[in-house]
Amino acid sequence: MYAQMVKSTGEGVKSLDEMEPQERAFQERINADVKIEPKDWMPEGYRKTLVRQISQHAHSEIVGQLPEGNWITRAPTLERKMILLAKVQDEAGHGLYLYCAAETLGVSRDEMTEQLLSGKAKYSSIFNYPTLTWADIGAIGWLVDGAAIMNQVPLQRCSYGPYSRAMIRICKEESFHQRQGYDIMMKLVKGTPEQKEMAQDAINRWWWPSLMMFGPSDTDSVHSAQSMAWGIKQNSNDELRQKFVDQTVPQADYLGLKVPDPDLRWNEERGSYDFGEVDWNEFYEVLKGNGPCNAERMAARRKAWDDGAWFREGLMAHARKKETRIMAAE
Ligand code: FAQ
């Protein structure tokens, strides 16, 4: 049984024998690959873990519009502007599906936003880095969406139905995003020496932050063991990071770009790449709010929330009026 398997690596994960009957029945459903739906009984920890992960994922999609949105007016051609605009709109849509999925767990969108603005909820570390050149838009599509797909394809099999179904739609769009990023990189490496240099500079700056997207190493991951036992996560952070490196290094080779890792080498025995240690100090500093763009991103979200206050108030007033009219007619 999966739950017992996880116990050997994860402290605090109960085995089936240690569970009360209701919790045991719940775990057995998960072990049998039956989806959990909003009205089903679930342990409070399962609900909280999902709210945390899904809302943080939703916030990431929304905050993730900012670094790319920055380039919409500066994209080099009309076609590139249209593609980038569509991509950024897709990210907004992903955020909305995910907020809706989290709402099925009894948390409102306003509460989730308040948690983001108060610093209680996180969003992905990757969006705290600046987009300095057009090549960064290529690198985001190729590396950031590439890492996002690697992480999100297994989430399509998440045990919670609404999250799993949202991920199926999102993954379809993410693969277009990854292709458009790679296409930008292809154009740049085939261009002038300056353009190729710009592409190399972008991979130099985005490579390590992309590896950080998968989260802390397995030994430091707080939630993995329980999340895997609950079928929320299917793979550990390090497993997915390794898969991403194995998939992406040949793509960099094809582009003629150098991955900025002196320790990167093919390991014949393991059939995958050995790679250097992520700078975990940098990762945790970004999580604490000390990344290059944390303050700017949060200021943008706060401004959007404040600017929308009149609209939210208007909607509520309209809903109240409508309700009063319906009640008066009854
Ligand atoms: N950044 O115990 P674990 C995208 C936090 S979407 C910030 O391993 P878990 C699309 C973690 O929350 C990108 N915080 O946690 C796009 C926890 O803190 P907490 C977002 C991070 O949840 C592309 C603590 O560290 N994707 O890119 C990060 O089991 C282009 C301990 O970590 C998702 O959210 C990080 N990188 O595993 C959009 C996917 N890593 O909550 C626009 C869904 C870890 O206790 C443009 N999420 N932390 O305060 C997941 O798969 C998981 O939540 C992980 C982390 C794998 C991110």
Coordinates of C-alpha atoms and ligand atoms in Angstrom, one line a residue:
M1 CA 0.0 0.0 0.0
Y2 CA 1.2 3.5 -0.9
A3 CA 0.6 4.9 2.5
Q4 CA 2.9 2.4 4.2
M5 CA 5.6 2.9 1.5
V6 CA 5.7 6.6 2.2
K7 CA 6.0 6.0 6.0
S8 CA 9.5 4.7 5.6
T9 CA 10.7 8.1 4.3
G10 CA 8.2 10.5 5.7
E11 CA 7.8 11.2 9.4
G12 CA 4.3 11.6 10.7
V13 CA 2.5 9.8 7.8
K14 CA 0.1 7.3 9.4
S15 CA -0.2 3.7 8.1
L16 CA -3.7 2.4 7.4
D17 CA -3.6 0.4 10.7
E18 CA -3.1 3.6 12.6
M19 CA -6.1 5.4 11.1
E20 CA -9.7 5.7 12.4
P21 CA -12.3 3.9 10.2
Q22 CA -13.4 7.1 8.3
E23 CA -9.9 8.2 7.6
R24 CA -8.9 4.7 6.6
A25 CA -11.8 4.5 4.1
F26 CA -10.7 7.8 2.7
Q27 CA -7.1 6.6 2.3
E28 CA -8.3 3.4 0.7
R29 CA -10.2 5.3 -1.9
I30 CA -7.1 7.3 -2.7
N31 CA -5.0 4.1 -2.9
A32 CA -7.6 2.7 -5.3
D33 CA -7.3 5.8 -7.5
V34 CA -10.8 7.0 -6.9
K35 CA -11.1 10.8 -7.0
I36 CA -12.1 12.8 -4.0
E37 CA -14.9 15.3 -4.8
P38 CA -15.8 18.6 -2.9
K39 CA -18.8 17.1 -1.0
D40 CA -16.9 14.0 0.1
W41 CA -15.6 13.7 3.7
M42 CA -11.9 14.5 3.9
P43 CA -9.4 14.9 6.7
E44 CA -8.9 18.6 7.7
G45 CA -5.2 18.3 6.9
Y46 CA -6.0 17.1 3.3
R47 CA -8.3 20.1 2.8
K48 CA -5.7 22.5 4.2
T49 CA -2.9 21.1 2.1
L50 CA -5.0 21.4 -1.0
V51 CA -6.0 25.0 -0.2
R52 CA -2.4 25.9 0.4
Q53 CA -1.0 24.3 -2.7
I54 CA -3.9 25.2 -5.1
S55 CA -4.1 28.8 -3.9
Q56 CA -0.3 29.2 -4.1
H57 CA -0.4 27.8 -7.6
A58 CA -3.2 30.2 -8.5
H59 CA -1.3 33.2 -7.1
S60 CA 1.8 32.1 -9.1
E61 CA -0.2 32.1 -12.4
I62 CA -1.5 35.6 -11.7
V63 CA 1.8 37.0 -10.4
G64 CA 3.5 35.2 -13.3
Q65 CA 1.7 37.5 -15.8
L66 CA 3.8 40.4 -14.5
P67 CA 7.3 39.6 -15.8
E68 CA 6.0 38.7 -19.3
G69 CA 3.3 41.4 -19.4
N70 CA 6.3 43.8 -19.1
W71 CA 7.3 42.8 -22.7
I72 CA 3.9 42.9 -24.5
T73 CA 4.4 46.4 -25.8
R74 CA 8.1 45.8 -26.6
A75 CA 7.8 42.4 -28.4
P76 CA 9.8 42.7 -31.7
T77 CA 6.9 42.0 -34.2
L78 CA 3.2 42.3 -34.3
E79 CA 3.0 38.5 -34.5
R80 CA 5.2 38.1 -31.3
K81 CA 3.0 40.7 -29.5
M82 CA -0.1 38.7 -30.3
I83 CA 1.4 35.4 -29.2
L84 CA 2.7 36.9 -26.0
L85 CA -0.6 38.6 -25.3
A86 CA -2.5 35.3 -25.8
K87 CA 0.0 33.5 -23.5
V88 CA -0.3 36.1 -20.7
Q89 CA -4.1 35.9 -21.0
D90 CA -3.9 32.1 -20.7
E91 CA -2.0 32.5 -17.4
A92 CA -4.9 34.7 -16.1
G93 CA -7.3 31.9 -17.1
H94 CA -5.1 29.3 -15.3
G95 CA -5.3 31.4 -12.2
L96 CA -9.1 31.6 -12.5
Y97 CA -9.5 27.8 -12.9
L98 CA -7.3 27.3 -9.9
Y99 CA -9.0 29.8 -7.7
C100 CA -12.3 28.1 -8.6
A101 CA -10.8 24.7 -7.7
A102 CA -9.7 26.0 -4.3
E103 CA -13.1 27.6 -3.7
T104 CA -14.7 24.2 -3.8
L105 CA -12.8 23.5 -0.5
G106 CA -14.6 26.2 1.3
V107 CA -12.3 29.2 1.0
S108 CA -13.3 32.4 -0.8
R109 CA -11.2 34.1 -3.4
D110 CA -11.1 37.2 -1.2
E111 CA -9.6 35.2 1.7
M112 CA -7.0 33.7 -0.7
T113 CA -6.1 37.2 -2.0
E114 CA -5.8 38.5 1.6
Q115 CA -3.5 35.6 2.4
L116 CA -1.3 36.5 -0.5
L117 CA -1.2 40.2 0.3
S118 CA -0.5 39.6 4.0
G119 CA 2.5 37.4 3.0
K120 CA 0.8 34.3 4.5
A121 CA 0.5 32.6 1.2
K122 CA 3.4 32.2 -1.2
Y123 CA 3.7 32.3 -5.0
S124 CA 6.4 30.7 -7.0
S125 CA 9.9 32.0 -6.4
I126 CA 10.6 32.2 -10.1
F127 CA 8.4 35.2 -10.6
N128 CA 10.7 37.3 -8.4
Y129 CA 13.3 37.7 -11.1
P130 CA 13.4 40.5 -13.7
T131 CA 12.8 40.2 -17.4
L132 CA 15.7 42.3 -18.8
T133 CA 15.7 41.4 -22.5
W134 CA 13.5 39.9 -25.1
A135 CA 15.5 36.6 -24.7
D136 CA 14.1 36.4 -21.2
I137 CA 10.6 35.9 -22.7
G138 CA 12.1 33.0 -24.7
A139 CA 13.8 31.6 -21.6
I140 CA 10.6 31.9 -19.5
G141 CA 8.5 29.9 -22.1
W142 CA 11.2 27.3 -22.6
L143 CA 12.5 26.9 -19.1
V144 CA 9.8 28.2 -16.7
D145 CA 6.8 26.7 -18.6
G146 CA 9.0 23.6 -19.3
A147 CA 9.5 23.2 -15.5
A148 CA 5.8 24.0 -14.8
I149 CA 4.8 21.2 -17.3
M150 CA 7.1 18.7 -15.7
N151 CA 5.6 19.5 -12.3
Q152 CA 2.0 19.8 -13.5
V153 CA 1.6 16.7 -15.7
P154 CA 1.6 14.4 -12.7
L155 CA -0.8 16.8 -10.9
Q156 CA -3.4 15.9 -13.6
R157 CA -3.6 12.6 -11.6
C158 CA -4.0 14.4 -8.3
S159 CA -6.5 12.7 -6.0
Y160 CA -8.7 15.8 -5.7
G161 CA -11.1 15.9 -8.7
P162 CA -11.4 19.7 -9.3
Y163 CA -7.6 20.2 -9.1
S164 CA -6.9 17.3 -11.3
R165 CA -9.4 18.5 -14.0
A166 CA -8.1 22.1 -13.9
M167 CA -4.6 20.7 -14.4
I168 CA -5.7 18.8 -17.5
R169 CA -6.8 22.0 -19.2
I170 CA -3.8 23.9 -18.0
C171 CA -1.3 21.4 -19.2
K172 CA -2.6 21.6 -22.8
E173 CA -2.0 25.3 -22.8
E174 CA 1.4 25.1 -21.1
S175 CA 2.8 22.9 -23.8
F176 CA 2.0 25.7 -26.4
H177 CA 3.7 28.1 -24.0
Q178 CA 6.9 26.0 -23.8
R179 CA 7.0 25.7 -27.7
Q180 CA 6.6 29.4 -28.2
G181 CA 9.5 30.0 -25.8
Y182 CA 11.7 27.5 -27.5
D183 CA 10.8 29.1 -30.9
I184 CA 12.0 32.5 -29.6
M185 CA 15.3 30.9 -28.5
M186 CA 15.7 29.2 -31.9
K187 CA 15.3 32.5 -33.7
L188 CA 17.8 34.2 -31.4
V189 CA 20.5 31.5 -31.7
K190 CA 20.2 31.6 -35.5
G191 CA 20.4 35.4 -35.5
T192 CA 23.3 37.8 -35.1
P193 CA 26.2 37.1 -32.6
E194 CA 24.6 39.7 -30.3
Q195 CA 21.2 37.9 -30.4
K196 CA 22.9 34.5 -29.6
E197 CA 24.8 36.2 -26.8
M198 CA 21.4 37.5 -25.5
A199 CA 20.0 34.0 -25.5
Q200 CA 23.1 32.7 -23.6
D201 CA 22.7 35.5 -21.1
A202 CA 19.0 34.5 -20.5
I203 CA 19.8 30.9 -19.8
N204 CA 22.6 32.0 -17.5
R205 CA 20.1 33.9 -15.4
W206 CA 17.1 31.6 -15.6
W207 CA 18.6 28.1 -15.3
W208 CA 19.1 28.0 -11.6
P209 CA 15.9 29.8 -10.6
S210 CA 14.0 27.3 -12.9
L211 CA 15.5 24.4 -10.9
M212 CA 14.3 26.1 -7.7
M213 CA 10.7 26.0 -9.0
F214 CA 10.5 22.3 -8.0
G215 CA 10.9 23.2 -4.3
P216 CA 13.4 22.3 -1.6
S217 CA 15.5 19.1 -1.8
D218 CA 13.6 16.0 -0.7
T219 CA 15.4 16.0 2.7
D220 CA 14.1 19.5 3.4
S221 CA 10.6 19.2 1.8
V222 CA 8.1 19.6 4.7
H223 CA 4.9 18.5 2.9
S224 CA 6.1 15.9 0.3
A225 CA 5.6 12.7 2.2
Q226 CA 2.1 13.4 3.4
S227 CA 1.1 15.0 0.0
M228 CA 2.4 11.9 -1.8
A229 CA 0.5 9.6 0.6
W230 CA -2.7 11.5 -0.1
G231 CA -2.1 11.3 -3.9
I232 CA -1.8 15.1 -4.2
K233 CA 1.8 14.9 -5.3
Q234 CA 2.8 11.9 -7.4
N235 CA 6.6 12.6 -7.4
S236 CA 9.1 14.1 -5.1
N237 CA 10.7 17.5 -5.7
D238 CA 14.1 16.0 -6.6
E239 CA 12.6 13.4 -8.9
L240 CA 10.9 16.1 -11.0
R241 CA 14.0 18.3 -10.9
Q242 CA 16.1 15.5 -12.3
K243 CA 13.6 14.7 -15.0
F244 CA 13.6 18.4 -16.0
V245 CA 17.4 18.5 -16.2
D246 CA 17.4 15.3 -18.3
Q247 CA 14.8 16.7 -20.7
T248 CA 16.2 20.2 -21.0
V249 CA 20.0 19.7 -21.4
P250 CA 19.6 18.1 -24.8
Q251 CA 17.4 21.0 -25.8
A252 CA 20.1 23.5 -24.8
D253 CA 22.6 21.4 -26.7
Y254 CA 20.4 21.6 -29.8
L255 CA 20.3 25.4 -29.4
G256 CA 24.1 25.5 -29.1
L257 CA 23.7 27.2 -25.6
K258 CA 25.7 26.3 -22.6
V259 CA 24.0 25.3 -19.4
P260 CA 25.6 27.4 -16.6
D261 CA 26.6 24.5 -14.4
P262 CA 30.3 23.4 -14.3
D263 CA 29.2 20.1 -12.5
L264 CA 26.8 19.1 -15.2
R265 CA 27.8 15.8 -16.9
W266 CA 26.1 12.7 -18.3
N267 CA 26.2 9.7 -15.9
E268 CA 26.3 6.6 -18.1
E269 CA 25.5 4.3 -15.2
R270 CA 22.4 6.1 -14.1
G271 CA 21.3 7.1 -17.6
S272 CA 20.8 10.7 -16.5
Y273 CA 22.7 13.9 -15.8
D274 CA 24.6 14.7 -12.6
F275 CA 24.3 18.3 -11.8
G276 CA 25.5 20.9 -9.3
E277 CA 23.8 21.9 -6.1
V278 CA 21.1 24.6 -6.2
D279 CA 22.0 27.7 -4.2
W280 CA 19.4 27.0 -1.4
N281 CA 20.4 30.1 0.4
E282 CA 19.2 32.2 -2.6
F283 CA 16.0 30.1 -2.8
Y284 CA 15.1 30.7 0.9
E285 CA 16.0 34.4 0.6
V286 CA 13.6 34.8 -2.3
L287 CA 10.9 32.9 -0.2
K288 CA 11.5 35.3 2.6
G289 CA 10.7 38.2 0.3
N290 CA 14.3 39.3 -0.5
G291 CA 14.5 38.4 -4.2
P292 CA 15.2 41.0 -6.8
C293 CA 11.5 41.7 -7.6
N294 CA 9.5 40.5 -4.5
A295 CA 8.6 44.1 -3.4
E296 CA 7.7 45.1 -7.0
R297 CA 5.4 42.1 -7.6
M298 CA 3.6 42.5 -4.3
A299 CA 3.1 46.2 -4.9
A300 CA 1.6 45.4 -8.3
R301 CA -0.8 42.9 -6.7
R302 CA -1.8 45.2 -3.9
K303 CA -2.4 48.1 -6.4
A304 CA -4.6 45.8 -8.6
W305 CA -6.6 44.7 -5.5
D306 CA -7.0 48.3 -4.3
D307 CA -7.9 49.6 -7.8
G308 CA -10.6 46.9 -8.0
A309 CA -12.3 47.8 -4.7
W310 CA -15.0 50.0 -6.3
F311 CA -15.9 47.2 -8.7
R312 CA -16.2 44.5 -6.0
E313 CA -18.3 46.9 -4.0
G314 CA -20.5 47.6 -7.0
L315 CA -21.0 43.9 -7.6
M316 CA -21.9 43.3 -4.0
A317 CA -24.4 46.2 -4.0
H318 CA -26.0 44.9 -7.3
A319 CA -26.2 41.4 -5.8
R320 CA -27.9 42.7 -2.6
K321 CA -30.4 44.8 -4.7
K322 CA -31.3 41.8 -6.8
E323 CA -31.8 39.6 -3.7
T324 CA -34.0 42.3 -2.1
R325 CA -36.1 42.5 -5.3
I326 CA -36.5 38.7 -5.5
M327 CA -37.5 38.5 -1.9
A328 CA -40.0 41.3 -2.3
A329 CA -41.6 39.5 -5.3
E330 CA -42.0 36.3 -3.4
Ligands
FAQ1 N1 8.5 29.0 -4.7 O1 7.3 21.0 1.5 P1 7.5 21.6 0.2 C1 3.9 28.4 -13.5 C2 7.4 26.4 -0.4 S1 3.1 27.9 -12.1 C3 7.9 29.4 -3.5 O2 8.3 20.9 -0.8 P2 5.1 21.3 -1.4 C4 3.1 28.6 -14.8 C5 6.2 25.5 -0.2 O3 5.0 26.2 -0.6 C6 4.4 27.7 -10.9 N2 7.6 28.6 -2.5 O4 6.1 22.1 -0.4 C7 3.5 29.9 -15.4 C8 6.3 25.3 1.3 O5 5.9 26.5 2.0 P3 4.5 26.6 2.8 C9 3.8 27.3 -9.7 C10 8.0 27.3 -2.6 O6 3.9 22.2 -1.6 C11 4.6 29.9 -16.2 C12 7.8 25.2 1.5 O7 8.4 25.8 0.4 N3 3.5 25.9 -9.7 O8 5.0 28.5 -13.5 C13 8.6 26.8 -3.8 O9 5.0 19.9 -1.1 C14 5.0 31.0 -16.8 C15 8.2 23.7 1.6 O10 8.2 23.1 0.4 C16 2.9 25.3 -8.7 O11 2.5 26.0 -7.7 C17 8.8 27.7 -4.8 N4 9.4 27.3 -6.0 O12 5.9 21.3 -2.9 C18 2.9 31.1 -15.1 C19 2.6 23.9 -8.8 N5 8.9 25.5 -3.6 O13 3.4 26.5 1.8 C20 3.3 32.2 -15.8 C21 1.8 23.3 -7.7 C22 8.4 25.2 -2.4 O14 4.5 25.5 3.8 C23 4.4 32.2 -16.6 N6 2.6 23.2 -6.5 N7 7.9 26.3 -1.8 O15 4.6 28.0 3.4 C24 3.5 22.2 -6.2 O16 3.6 21.2 -7.0 C25 4.1 22.2 -4.9 O17 3.5 23.1 -4.1 C26 5.7 22.5 -5.0 C27 6.2 22.6 -3.5 C28 6.4 21.4 -5.7 C29 5.9 23.9 -5.6

